[in-house]
Short mmCIF file of C-alpha atoms in Angstrom, two decimals:
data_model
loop_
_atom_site.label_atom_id
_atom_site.label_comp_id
_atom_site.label_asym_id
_atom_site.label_seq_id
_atom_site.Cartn_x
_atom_site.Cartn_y
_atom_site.Cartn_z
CA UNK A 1 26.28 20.43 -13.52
CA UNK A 2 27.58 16.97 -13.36
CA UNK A 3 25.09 13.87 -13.27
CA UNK A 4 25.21 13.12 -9.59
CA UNK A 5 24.08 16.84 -8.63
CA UNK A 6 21.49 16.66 -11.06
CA UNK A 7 19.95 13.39 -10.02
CA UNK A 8 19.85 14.54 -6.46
CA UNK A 9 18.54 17.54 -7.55
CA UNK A 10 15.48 15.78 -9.17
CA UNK A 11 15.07 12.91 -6.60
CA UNK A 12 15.03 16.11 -4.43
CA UNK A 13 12.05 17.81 -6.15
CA UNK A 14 10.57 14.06 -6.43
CA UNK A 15 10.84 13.42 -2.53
CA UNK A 16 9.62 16.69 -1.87
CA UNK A 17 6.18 15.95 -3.81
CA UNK A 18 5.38 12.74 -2.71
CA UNK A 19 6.22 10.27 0.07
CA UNK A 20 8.74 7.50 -1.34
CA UNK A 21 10.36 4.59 0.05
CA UNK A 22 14.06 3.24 -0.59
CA UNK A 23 13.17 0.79 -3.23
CA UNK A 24 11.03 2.97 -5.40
CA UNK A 25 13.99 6.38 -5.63
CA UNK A 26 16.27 3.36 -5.92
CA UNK A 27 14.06 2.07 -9.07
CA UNK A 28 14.32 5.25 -10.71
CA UNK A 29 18.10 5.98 -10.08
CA UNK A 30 18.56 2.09 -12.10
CA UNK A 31 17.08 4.22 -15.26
CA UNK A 32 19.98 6.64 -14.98
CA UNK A 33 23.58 6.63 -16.00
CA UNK A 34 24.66 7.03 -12.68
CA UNK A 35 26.92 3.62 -11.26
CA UNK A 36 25.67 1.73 -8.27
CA UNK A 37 27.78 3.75 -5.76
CA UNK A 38 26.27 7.31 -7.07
CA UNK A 39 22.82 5.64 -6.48
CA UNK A 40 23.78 4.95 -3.39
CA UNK A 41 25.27 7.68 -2.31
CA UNK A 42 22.12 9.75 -3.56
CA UNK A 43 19.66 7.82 -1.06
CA UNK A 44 21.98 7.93 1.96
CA UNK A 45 21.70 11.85 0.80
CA UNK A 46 18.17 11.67 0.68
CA UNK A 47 17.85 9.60 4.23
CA UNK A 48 19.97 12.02 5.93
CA UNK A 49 18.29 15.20 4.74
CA UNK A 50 14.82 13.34 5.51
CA UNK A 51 13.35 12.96 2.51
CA UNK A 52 13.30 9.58 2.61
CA UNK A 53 11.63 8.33 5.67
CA UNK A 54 10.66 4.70 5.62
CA UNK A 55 8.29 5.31 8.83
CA UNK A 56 6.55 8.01 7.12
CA UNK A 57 6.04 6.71 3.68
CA UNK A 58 4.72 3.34 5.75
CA UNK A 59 2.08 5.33 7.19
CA UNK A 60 1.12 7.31 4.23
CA UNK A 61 0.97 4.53 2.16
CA UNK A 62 -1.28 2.02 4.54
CA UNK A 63 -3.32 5.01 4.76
CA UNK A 64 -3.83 5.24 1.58
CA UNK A 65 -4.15 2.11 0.55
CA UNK A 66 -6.84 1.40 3.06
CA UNK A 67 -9.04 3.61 2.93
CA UNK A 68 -8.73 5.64 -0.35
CA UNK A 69 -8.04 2.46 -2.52
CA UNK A 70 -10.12 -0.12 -0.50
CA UNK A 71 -7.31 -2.22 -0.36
CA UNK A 72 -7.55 -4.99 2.26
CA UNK A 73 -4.32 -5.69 4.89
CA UNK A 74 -3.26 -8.77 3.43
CA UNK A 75 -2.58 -6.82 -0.25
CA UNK A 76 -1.32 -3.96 2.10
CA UNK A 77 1.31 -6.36 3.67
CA UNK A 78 2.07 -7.78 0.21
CA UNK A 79 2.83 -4.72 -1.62
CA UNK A 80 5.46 -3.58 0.94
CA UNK A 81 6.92 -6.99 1.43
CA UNK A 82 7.44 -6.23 -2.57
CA UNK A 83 9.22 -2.83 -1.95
CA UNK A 84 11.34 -4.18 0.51
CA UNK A 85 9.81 -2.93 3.64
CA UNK A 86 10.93 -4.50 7.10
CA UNK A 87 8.17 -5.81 8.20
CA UNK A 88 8.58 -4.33 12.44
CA UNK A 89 7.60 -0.69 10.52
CA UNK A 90 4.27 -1.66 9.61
CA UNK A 91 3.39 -4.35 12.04
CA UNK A 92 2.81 -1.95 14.69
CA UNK A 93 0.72 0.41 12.38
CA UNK A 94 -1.38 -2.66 11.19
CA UNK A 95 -1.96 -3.80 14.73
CA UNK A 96 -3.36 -0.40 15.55
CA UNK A 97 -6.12 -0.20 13.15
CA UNK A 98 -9.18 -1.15 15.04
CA UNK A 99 -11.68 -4.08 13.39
CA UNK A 100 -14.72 -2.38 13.41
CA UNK A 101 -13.15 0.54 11.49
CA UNK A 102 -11.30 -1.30 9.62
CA UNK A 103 -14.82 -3.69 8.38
CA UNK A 104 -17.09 -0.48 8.34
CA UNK A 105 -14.44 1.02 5.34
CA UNK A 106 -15.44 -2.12 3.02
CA UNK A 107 -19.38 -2.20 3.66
CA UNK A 108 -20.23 0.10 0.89
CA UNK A 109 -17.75 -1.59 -1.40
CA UNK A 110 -19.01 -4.68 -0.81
CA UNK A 111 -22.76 -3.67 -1.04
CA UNK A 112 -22.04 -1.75 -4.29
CA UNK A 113 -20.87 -5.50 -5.21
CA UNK A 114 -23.86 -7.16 -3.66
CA UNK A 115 -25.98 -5.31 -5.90
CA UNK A 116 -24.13 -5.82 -9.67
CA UNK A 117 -24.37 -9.73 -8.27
CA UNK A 118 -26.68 -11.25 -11.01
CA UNK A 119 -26.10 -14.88 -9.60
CA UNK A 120 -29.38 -15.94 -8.17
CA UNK A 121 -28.03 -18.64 -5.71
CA UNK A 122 -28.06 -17.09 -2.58
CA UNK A 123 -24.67 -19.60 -1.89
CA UNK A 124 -22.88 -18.72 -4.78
CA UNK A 125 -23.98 -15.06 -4.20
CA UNK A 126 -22.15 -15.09 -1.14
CA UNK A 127 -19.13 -17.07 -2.47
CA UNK A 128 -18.55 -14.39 -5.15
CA UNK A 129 -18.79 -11.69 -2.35
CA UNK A 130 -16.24 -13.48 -0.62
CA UNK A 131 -13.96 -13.94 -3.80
CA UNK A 132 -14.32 -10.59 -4.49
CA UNK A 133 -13.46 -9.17 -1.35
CA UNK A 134 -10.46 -11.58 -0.67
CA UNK A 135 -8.98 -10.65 -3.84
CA UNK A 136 -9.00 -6.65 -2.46
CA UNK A 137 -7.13 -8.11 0.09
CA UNK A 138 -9.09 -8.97 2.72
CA UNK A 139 -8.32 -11.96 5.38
CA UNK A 140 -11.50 -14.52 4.81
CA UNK A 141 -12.82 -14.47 7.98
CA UNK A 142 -13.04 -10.55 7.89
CA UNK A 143 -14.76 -10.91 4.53
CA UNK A 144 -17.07 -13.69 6.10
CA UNK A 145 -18.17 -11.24 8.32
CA UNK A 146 -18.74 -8.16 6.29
CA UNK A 147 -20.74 -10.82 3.61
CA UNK A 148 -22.80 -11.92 7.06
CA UNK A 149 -23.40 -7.97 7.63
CA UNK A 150 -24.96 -7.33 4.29
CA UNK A 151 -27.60 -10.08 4.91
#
């Protein structure tokens, strides 16, 4: 079996597991001996038989991020900006996730946080809420308002 069937072959099995987007199969294929063209080739392959689906892995992977890694939309948007993403497939998903449910998934993060906060300041108490939260990814005036919640 030459290289080319046996690469498919794997990113086959691969795609079949797991949701994956163009950049990451792409990623992989760079650590083979195959030439830019068989790479290539191998993810039109993979488009056309639907194992890649940039829609789908988009909404797996907001899902997951969100709520099953507490990430926050602005690390969400990152990340996929990273991977090469256009940006129309997950606006519309983004826009669709509702406030409240999207604030409710961080309150027991962030009063797990509240509670390890030693700081006795109530203002720097609530700055290092904040901190923490933006740096999950969370817009500041969403964080604001889950800190405000906790009070």
């Amino acid at each position: 079996m030459d290289d080319y069937k046996k690469w498919l072959m794997q990113m086959q099995r691969l795609c079949s597991v797991k949701e994956y987007c163009i950049y990451d199969i792409n990623e992989k294929l760079k650590k083979s001996p195959l030439n830019e063209e068989d790479r290539k080739n191998i993810i039109d392959d993979l488009i056309k038989q639907n194992y890649i689906n940039e829609q789908r892995y988009v909404q797996a992977f907001i899902h997951d991020k969100l709520y099953l890694s507490k990430w926050g939309l602005t690390k969400i948007k990152f990340s996929l900006k990273q991977k090469n993403i256009n940006a129309e497939l997950y606006k519309e998903i983004i826009n669709e996730i509702e406030e409240e449910k999207y604030v409710q998934s961080f309150i027991s993060l962030a009063k797990s946080k509240w509670k390890n906060l030693k700081e006795s300041d109530p203002y720097v108490r609530k700055q290092k809420l904040i901190r923490y939260l933006m740096g999950r990814g969370i817009e500041y005036d969403i964080a604001e308002k889950i800190q405000r919640l906790l009070e």
